C-alpha positions as semicolon CSV with decimal commas, in nm:
position;residue;x (nm);y (nm);z (nm)
1;X;-0,010;-0,012;0,000
2;X;0,111;0,360;-0,060
3;X;-0,108;0,533;0,187
4;X;-0,194;0,436;0,542
5;X;-0,571;0,402;0,646
6;X;-0,698;0,709;0,819
7;X;-0,736;0,536;1,150
8;X;-0,368;0,504;1,186
9;X;-0,304;0,883;1,124
10;X;-0,179;1,070;1,436
11;X;-0,354;1,397;1,550
12;X;-0,205;1,695;1,363
13;X;-0,037;1,855;1,680
14;X;0,161;1,533;1,737
15;X;0,297;1,494;1,379
16;X;0,567;1,766;1,377
17;X;0,760;1,574;1,637
18;X;0,781;1,258;1,434
19;X;1,101;1,273;1,222
20;X;1,328;1,028;1,032
21;X;1,424;0,766;1,282
22;X;1,753;0,673;1,106
23;X;1,870;1,027;1,074
24;X;1,790;1,094;1,435
25;X;1,964;0,773;1,563
26;X;2,290;0,890;1,389
27;X;2,289;1,231;1,561
28;X;2,556;1,265;1,825
29;X;2,457;1,602;1,979
30;X;2,220;1,643;2,281
31;X;2,132;1,408;2,568
32;X;2,181;1,028;2,509
33;X;2,022;0,737;2,699
34;X;2,293;0,615;2,942
35;X;2,472;0,294;2,889
36;X;2,534;0,100;3,217
37;X;2,801;-0,177;3,219
38;X;2,700;-0,451;3,465
39;X;3,022;-0,630;3,463
40;X;3,124;-0,521;3,806
41;X;2,780;-0,544;3,975
42;X;2,874;-0,831;4,196
43;X;3,251;-0,779;4,194
44;X;3,444;-0,880;4,506
45;X;3,629;-0,549;4,474
46;X;3,418;-0,312;4,678
47;X;3,513;-0,016;4,484
48;X;3,439;-0,174;4,145
49;X;3,121;-0,310;4,275
50;X;3,000;0,024;4,428
51;X;3,101;0,229;4,109
52;X;2,886;-0,005;3,895
53;X;2,585;0,010;4,130
54;X;2,608;0,381;4,154
55;X;2,593;0,420;3,771
56;X;2,277;0,200;3,754
57;X;2,115;0,405;4,046
58;X;2,205;0,738;3,883
59;X;2,063;0,630;3,548
60;X;1,738;0,522;3,729
61;X;1,717;0,875;3,902
62;X;1,807;1,074;3,594
63;X;1,646;0,892;3,315
64;X;1,448;0,585;3,436
65;X;1,582;0,412;3,119
66;X;1,919;0,271;3,024
67;X;2,116;0,037;2,790
68;X;2,249;-0,267;3,000
69;X;2,571;-0,420;2,872
70;X;2,757;-0,721;3,017
71;X;2,418;-0,820;3,175
72;X;2,516;-1,182;3,207
73;X;2,256;-1,326;2,953
74;X;2,452;-1,504;2,675
75;X;2,432;-1,349;2,337
76;X;2,362;-1,715;2,203
77;X;2,042;-1,721;2,413
78;X;1,921;-1,379;2,318
79;X;1,996;-1,471;1,955
80;X;1,769;-1,781;1,980
81;X;1,487;-1,577;2,143
82;X;1,502;-1,322;1,860
83;X;1,521;-1,593;1,583
84;X;1,219;-1,779;1,750
85;X;1,014;-1,451;1,755
86;X;1,106;-1,354;1,413
87;X;1,028;-1,704;1,286
88;X;0,675;-1,672;1,437
89;X;0,597;-1,333;1,270
90;X;0,740;-1,459;0,946
91;X;0,462;-1,723;0,903
92;X;0,166;-1,677;0,685
93;X;-0,128;-1,492;0,859
94;X;-0,342;-1,805;0,876
95;X;-0,074;-1,970;1,098
96;X;-0,049;-1,664;1,327
97;X;-0,424;-1,633;1,350
98;X;-0,443;-1,981;1,515
99;X;-0,296;-1,799;1,816
100;X;-0,523;-1,498;1,807
101;X;-0,633;-1,355;2,138
102;X;-0,998;-1,258;2,206
103;X;-0,994;-0,943;2,405
104;X;-1,373;-0,913;2,400
105;X;-1,381;-1,249;2,604
106;X;-1,105;-1,116;2,841
107;X;-0,844;-1,351;2,672
108;X;-0,557;-1,117;2,632
109;X;-0,272;-1,375;2,569
110;X;-0,168;-1,459;2,218
111;X;-0,143;-1,288;1,888
112;X;-0,320;-0,959;1,801
113;X;-0,290;-0,630;1,627
114;X;-0,535;-0,388;1,794
115;X;-0,464;-0,265;2,152
116;X;-0,784;-0,193;2,338
117;X;-0,849;0,148;2,511
118;X;-0,548;0,340;2,364
119;X;-0,562;0,698;2,462
120;X;-0,611;0,863;2,126
121;X;-0,847;0,616;1,970
122;X;-0,597;0,581;1,674
123;X;-0,459;0,249;1,577
124;X;-0,092;0,171;1,626
125;X;0,129;0,037;1,341
126;X;0,208;-0,301;1,489
127;X;0,116;-0,665;1,549
128;X;0,216;-0,827;1,884
129;X;0,227;-1,162;2,056
130;X;0,161;-1,139;2,427
131;X;0,202;-1,405;2,705
132;X;0,311;-1,476;3,057
133;X;0,663;-1,628;3,071
134;X;0,736;-1,646;3,444
135;X;0,685;-1,798;3,705
136;X;0,650;-2,123;3,515
137;X;0,354;-2,242;3,719
138;X;0,163;-1,936;3,596
139;X;0,242;-1,985;3,221
140;X;-0,004;-2,140;2,975
141;X;0,216;-2,335;2,730
142;X;-0,092;-2,422;2,517
143;X;-0,095;-2,081;2,368
144;X;0,279;-2,046;2,302
145;X;0,376;-2,087;1,936
146;X;0,476;-2,440;1,832
147;X;0,665;-2,305;1,543
148;X;0,950;-2,231;1,534
149;X;1,032;-2,542;1,735
150;X;1,284;-2,371;1,965
151;X;1,037;-2,094;2,066
152;X;0,926;-2,252;2,388
153;X;1,275;-2,375;2,518
154;X;1,457;-2,039;2,428
155;X;1,184;-1,823;2,568
156;X;1,151;-2,021;2,898
157;X;1,534;-2,012;2,947
158;X;1,545;-1,640;2,874
159;X;1,267;-1,570;3,114
160;X;1,445;-1,766;3,386
161;X;1,779;-1,570;3,341
162;X;1,594;-1,232;3,306
163;X;1,427;-1,312;3,640
164;X;1,768;-1,352;3,801
165;X;1,872;-1,016;3,655
166;X;1,549;-0,854;3,793
167;X;1,652;-0,960;4,144
168;X;1,994;-0,807;4,100
169;X;1,862;-0,477;3,965
170;X;1,589;-0,447;4,236
171;X;1,864;-0,508;4,510
172;X;2,066;-0,219;4,380
173;X;1,771;0,015;4,347
174;X;1,657;-0,097;4,704
175;X;1,998;-0,009;4,848
176;X;1,985;0,327;4,675
177;X;1,678;0,408;4,881
178;X;1,858;0,322;5,202
179;X;1,669;-0,018;5,227
180;X;1,794;-0,370;5,269
181;X;1,860;-0,539;4,940
182;X;1,552;-0,776;4,946
183;X;1,294;-0,500;5,024
184;X;1,193;-0,381;4,677
185;X;1,175;-0,733;4,534
186;X;0,942;-0,829;4,840
187;X;0,728;-0,508;4,783
188;X;0,654;-0,613;4,418
189;X;0,560;-0,981;4,499
190;X;0,880;-1,171;4,523
191;X;0,957;-1,490;4,337
192;X;0,610;-1,632;4,356
193;X;0,404;-1,337;4,266
194;X;0,596;-1,107;4,038
195;X;0,480;-1,179;3,678
196;X;0,699;-1,160;3,380
197;X;0,481;-1,090;3,069
198;X;0,636;-1,086;2,731
199;X;0,505;-0,880;2,441
200;X;0,684;-0,926;2,104
201;X;0,605;-0,612;1,907
202;X;0,625;-0,640;1,524
203;X;0,634;-0,304;1,343
204;X;0,592;-0,358;0,963
205;X;0,738;-0,115;0,719
206;X;0,513;0,195;0,701
207;X;0,456;0,387;0,371
208;X;0,387;0,716;0,557
209;X;0,604;0,685;0,881
210;X;0,565;1,066;0,943
211;X;0,194;1,017;1,006
212;X;0,199;0,710;1,225
213;X;0,334;0,570;1,546
214;X;0,417;0,207;1,632
215;X;0,326;0,255;2,007
216;X;0,204;0,604;2,134
217;X;0,341;0,784;2,423
218;X;0,308;0,617;2,752
219;X;0,475;0,513;3,073
220;X;0,497;0,141;3,163
221;X;0,281;0,036;3,456
222;X;0,545;-0,240;3,537
223;X;0,806;-0,246;3,827
224;X;1,082;-0,291;3,551
225;X;1,061;-0,357;3,177
226;X;1,342;-0,527;2,977
227;X;1,360;-0,487;2,610
228;X;1,557;-0,667;2,323
229;X;1,528;-0,546;1,963
230;X;1,648;-0,636;1,613
231;X;1,883;-0,333;1,592
232;X;1,653;-0,127;1,407
233;X;1,597;0,212;1,587
234;X;1,248;0,323;1,693
235;X;1,245;0,384;2,069
236;X;1,211;0,756;2,175
237;X;1,221;0,894;2,528
238;X;1,071;1,220;2,641
239;X;1,351;1,389;2,823
240;X;1,377;1,743;2,940
241;X;1,097;1,847;2,714
242;X;1,223;1,686;2,385
243;X;1,193;1,352;2,208
244;X;1,535;1,173;2,231
245;X;1,600;0,870;1,998
246;X;1,770;0,583;2,165
247;X;2,076;0,446;1,989
248;X;2,102;0,072;1,896
249;X;2,366;-0,060;2,130
250;X;2,495;-0,421;2,031
251;X;2,432;-0,697;2,281
252;X;2,251;-0,463;2,510
253;X;1,911;-0,503;2,698
254;X;1,719;-0,173;2,729
255;X;1,573;-0,148;3,085
256;X;1,296;0,088;3,191
257;X;1,193;0,174;3,545
258;X;0,819;0,130;3,550
259;X;0,537;0,329;3,748
260;X;0,541;0,057;4,017
261;X;0,903;0,138;4,117
262;X;0,838;0,508;4,073
263;X;0,556;0,493;4,330
264;X;0,739;0,279;4,579
265;X;1,044;0,519;4,560
266;X;0,815;0,830;4,590
267;X;0,936;0,955;4,266
268;X;1,312;0,914;4,326
269;X;1,333;0,675;4,041
270;X;1,165;0,784;3,714
271;X;0,913;0,614;3,496
272;X;0,983;0,789;3,161
273;X;0,733;0,867;2,892
274;X;0,835;0,691;2,569
275;X;0,693;0,584;2,231
276;X;0,785;0,365;1,930
277;X;0,842;0,537;1,587
278;X;0,808;0,336;1,257
279;X;0,983;0,366;0,920
280;X;0,942;0,281;0,559
281;X;1,264;0,079;0,515
282;X;1,296;-0,187;0,770
283;X;1,073;-0,399;0,982
284;X;1,136;-0,341;1,359
285;X;1,084;-0,614;1,616
286;X;1,119;-0,571;1,992
287;X;1,083;-0,817;2,281
288;X;0,945;-0,635;2,589
289;X;0,928;-0,815;2,922
290;X;0,706;-0,644;3,175
291;X;0,782;-0,744;3,549
292;X;0,443;-0,679;3,709
293;X;0,331;-0,704;4,068
294;X;0,012;-0,910;4,145
295;X;-0,313;-0,716;4,049
296;X;-0,491;-0,706;4,387
297;X;-0,252;-0,856;4,666
298;X;-0,026;-0,542;4,715
299;X;-0,102;-0,182;4,791
300;X;0,123;0,038;4,577
301;X;0,230;0,350;4,772
302;X;0,547;0,523;4,861
303;X;0,748;0,333;5,118
304;X;0,747;0,495;5,464
305;X;1,121;0,535;5,442
306;X;1,095;0,735;5,117
307;X;0,858;0,982;5,275
308;X;0,931;1,280;5,506
309;X;0,795;1,617;5,609
310;X;1,005;1,789;5,324
311;X;0,913;1,508;5,076
312;X;0,539;1,407;5,134
313;X;0,383;1,106;4,957
314;X;0,341;1,193;4,593
315;X;0,121;0,898;4,498
316;X;-0,204;0,789;4,674
317;X;-0,236;0,414;4,777
318;X;-0,386;0,194;4,503
319;X;-0,362;-0,169;4,403
320;X;-0,191;-0,248;4,070
321;X;-0,530;-0,308;3,916
322;X;-0,653;0,042;4,045
323;X;-0,342;0,207;3,919
324;X;-0,407;0,079;3,569
325;X;-0,768;0,173;3,573
326;X;-0,663;0,523;3,692
327;X;-0,418;0,552;3,406
328;X;-0,669;0,437;3,146
329;X;-0,970;0,644;3,248
330;X;-0,874;0,940;3,457
331;X;-0,549;1,064;3,311
332;X;-0,542;1,439;3,232
333;X;-0,372;1,578;2,918
334;X;-0,101;1,720;3,128
335;X;0,012;1,382;3,247
336;X;0,081;1,271;2,892
337;X;-0,101;1,015;2,696
338;X;-0,082;0,647;2,782
339;X;-0,091;0,330;2,584
340;X;-0,230;0,033;2,789
341;X;-0,043;-0,293;2,740
342;X;-0,262;-0,573;2,634
343;X;-0,260;-0,724;2,985
344;X;-0,442;-0,406;3,103
């Protein structure tokens, strides 16, 4: 097709900010998303370890998003995950439709293309595959793709290793708030209750990329989000009043601080507004894993240790489910538009 259907065209006031993603990724001036090298995160050398942890905390305070390198997950494994996801999306539409979700019936896991309740009422230029990947006892393998044959094995192993990385990151962020290492992890549900939900985003080539978005501006509701991608640029962050394009860093995992950790830290750590931009030359694929607390079991509110007379609580107490509802239905324009994830 040469023109995109009108339901994909962004509102006029939004369009001037949508540029050429390849040109923007090459630009060296201006702010850049920080890269944090995790090699020393558990070093026996106290100085090395503390320097690494401080870099991670600083990025979480300043930006709320970062490229993680030397994260400990083998390149061979991330390569398998990517090959499996691309293999699924490379199949004929009839094969993918066998895994179609049914949002009307409350069945959000599986293959889909239309996200419910997005803020603008416009469609987003993407297909996705969404499912819970950890803990294993909460996953439903019957809806995981059978083709490619490595999909289940690669994704399960990746989820397990990502869960260990989640513990490491939460421990460092916990320390940064003056809390014991285990505290934040406990507050988001611990090993039993923290859910890892994977959403593979498939952004086809777009004939009029200056008019559309892959994913509209939102903050993640999760505690943390980890993202792999196929080295095609597309992620933009709203930093200091401008859209900043994230560079493609080889063998990195992008990590976002989500609303959940922002709330628990009383705003010390940022949940940054971000969006996905599309292009006419290359398909972009990303693998986002949202680490989410249980919907009802935990009250999300600033931890008592983060609150003082000088810094009163910035967020009212809500369950995770209530927080999602609040974002969907009560958000003012000033807060920035939000795109619900399919699990919302």
